[in-house]
Amino acid sequence: MATIVILSKLPSYFMVIGSKQVILVIELYVTGRQKDLIILAGRNIHPAELETAIGNMEGIRKGGVVVFGSRSLERGTERLVVMAETRQKDNTRRAELSAEINRLAVDLLGQPVDEVLLVMPNRVLKTSSGKVRRSACKALYEGGLIRMPERRWLQWLRIGREELAGRAGRFRQRFLDSAFAVYGWSLYGLLLCLALPPFLLLPSVKLRWRVIRQAVRLLGKLTGTSVRLEGAEHLPPHGQACIFVCNHSSYLDGYALVGFLPHCVRFIAKGELEEKKLIAFLLRKIGVEFVARFDPDQGHADITRLAHQVGNRTPLFFFPEGTFTRVPGLRSFHLGAFTTACQQQLPVVPVAIRGTRTMLRANSWFPRRGHIIISIGEPIPSHVGDGKSLWQQALILRDCTRAEVLRLSGEADLNTETAIKRTE
């Protein structure tokens, strides 16, 4: 047998079901009705009765009436406000409706209302079930957002003005974006002309790197592009060989890394760039190495060559995704960087770059304003897969590094296999 105990003066109801050990506590909160109550000169007025009576008047839309109280600081009490929908546009007829509403209020309440608002249809806010939203209508009224009926030509004028303002704003934004793009490319061309002669004439890679670094930093300062370096404490000491691995988002990645990465590195680029003679010539000037991606034999030979060259203490820098697109997210990693790390027992330093994709998207030469963040993670030792074959070690090292780059970048995982494994 169920016993129900109700304490009317408390907001909680206690229910004992079955045995004495099962107690159900239900807390009730008043969300309506009590808030709709209007206190007028010490009297409690329920608006529903007056709303129904006004809604039955000829010329007033039934169900389109709301009555609420608005706090009056001068009187120290509430003002009684009636908001009613009507299609009447004649001023004389509207005045008659206001007077009739006041007479009805005197009959029901013993006093007239303080203000009658006759509005166009569908101005009274309602819930999805068709009930009037008194609190919302009151908020609109007190915020001065309830408009009196406008003439049609005034409505068209207002709509046209708002449309023109919107178009003007969009045009202004496009103009500013275009002006920034022209300004950015002009600065780039000027700095290129100034930096190219010393870049070609200086005898060492370090000096050329220094010229590019200063030019990139000046370009960032003049365009208002802030670059923040996070995790610099994780960088290995200068002169220690290692492998850097970074996500690839934009053509700006290389510039940002050259300009703000404290270490001089040797970038590993895709072999297709060798076909562009001028670009390949300039990239070789700063020690860039090219690796074949689609020829397995040549790719293996390139990796072996890099493994022997890493002994010169200059870190190698890989973009293991191999390419980038407009779609944000981290793609699968090629194994070249990790095979090299395992062969030479070198730590892998995960790096993530954010912000460059939105500044210069793939297949676009229209730069935009933005901010760049370069995050550096803790080095990952290459012996994470000790006891396994070189191939298995490289796979384990790749997965560990990719997980860290994914965390640092904050982007989506576009590798379906790893995404499913993480879900499982």
Short mmCIF file of C-alpha atoms in Angstrom, two decimals, residues 53 137 142 186 237 261 346 351 357 373:
data_model
loop_
_atom_site.label_atom_id
_atom_site.label_comp_id
_atom_site.label_asym_id
_atom_site.label_seq_id
_atom_site.Cartn_x
_atom_site.Cartn_y
_atom_site.Cartn_z
CA ALA A 53 -13.27 39.76 -22.05
CA CYS A 137 5.60 40.88 -23.82
CA GLU A 142 9.73 47.92 -20.88
CA SER A 186 52.77 44.50 -51.78
CA PRO A 237 69.43 21.97 -27.08
CA LEU A 261 61.22 28.63 -34.65
CA LEU A 346 66.68 10.12 -32.73
CA VAL A 351 54.87 20.43 -33.46
CA ARG A 357 44.81 27.71 -42.72
CA ILE A 373 50.18 29.73 -32.70
#
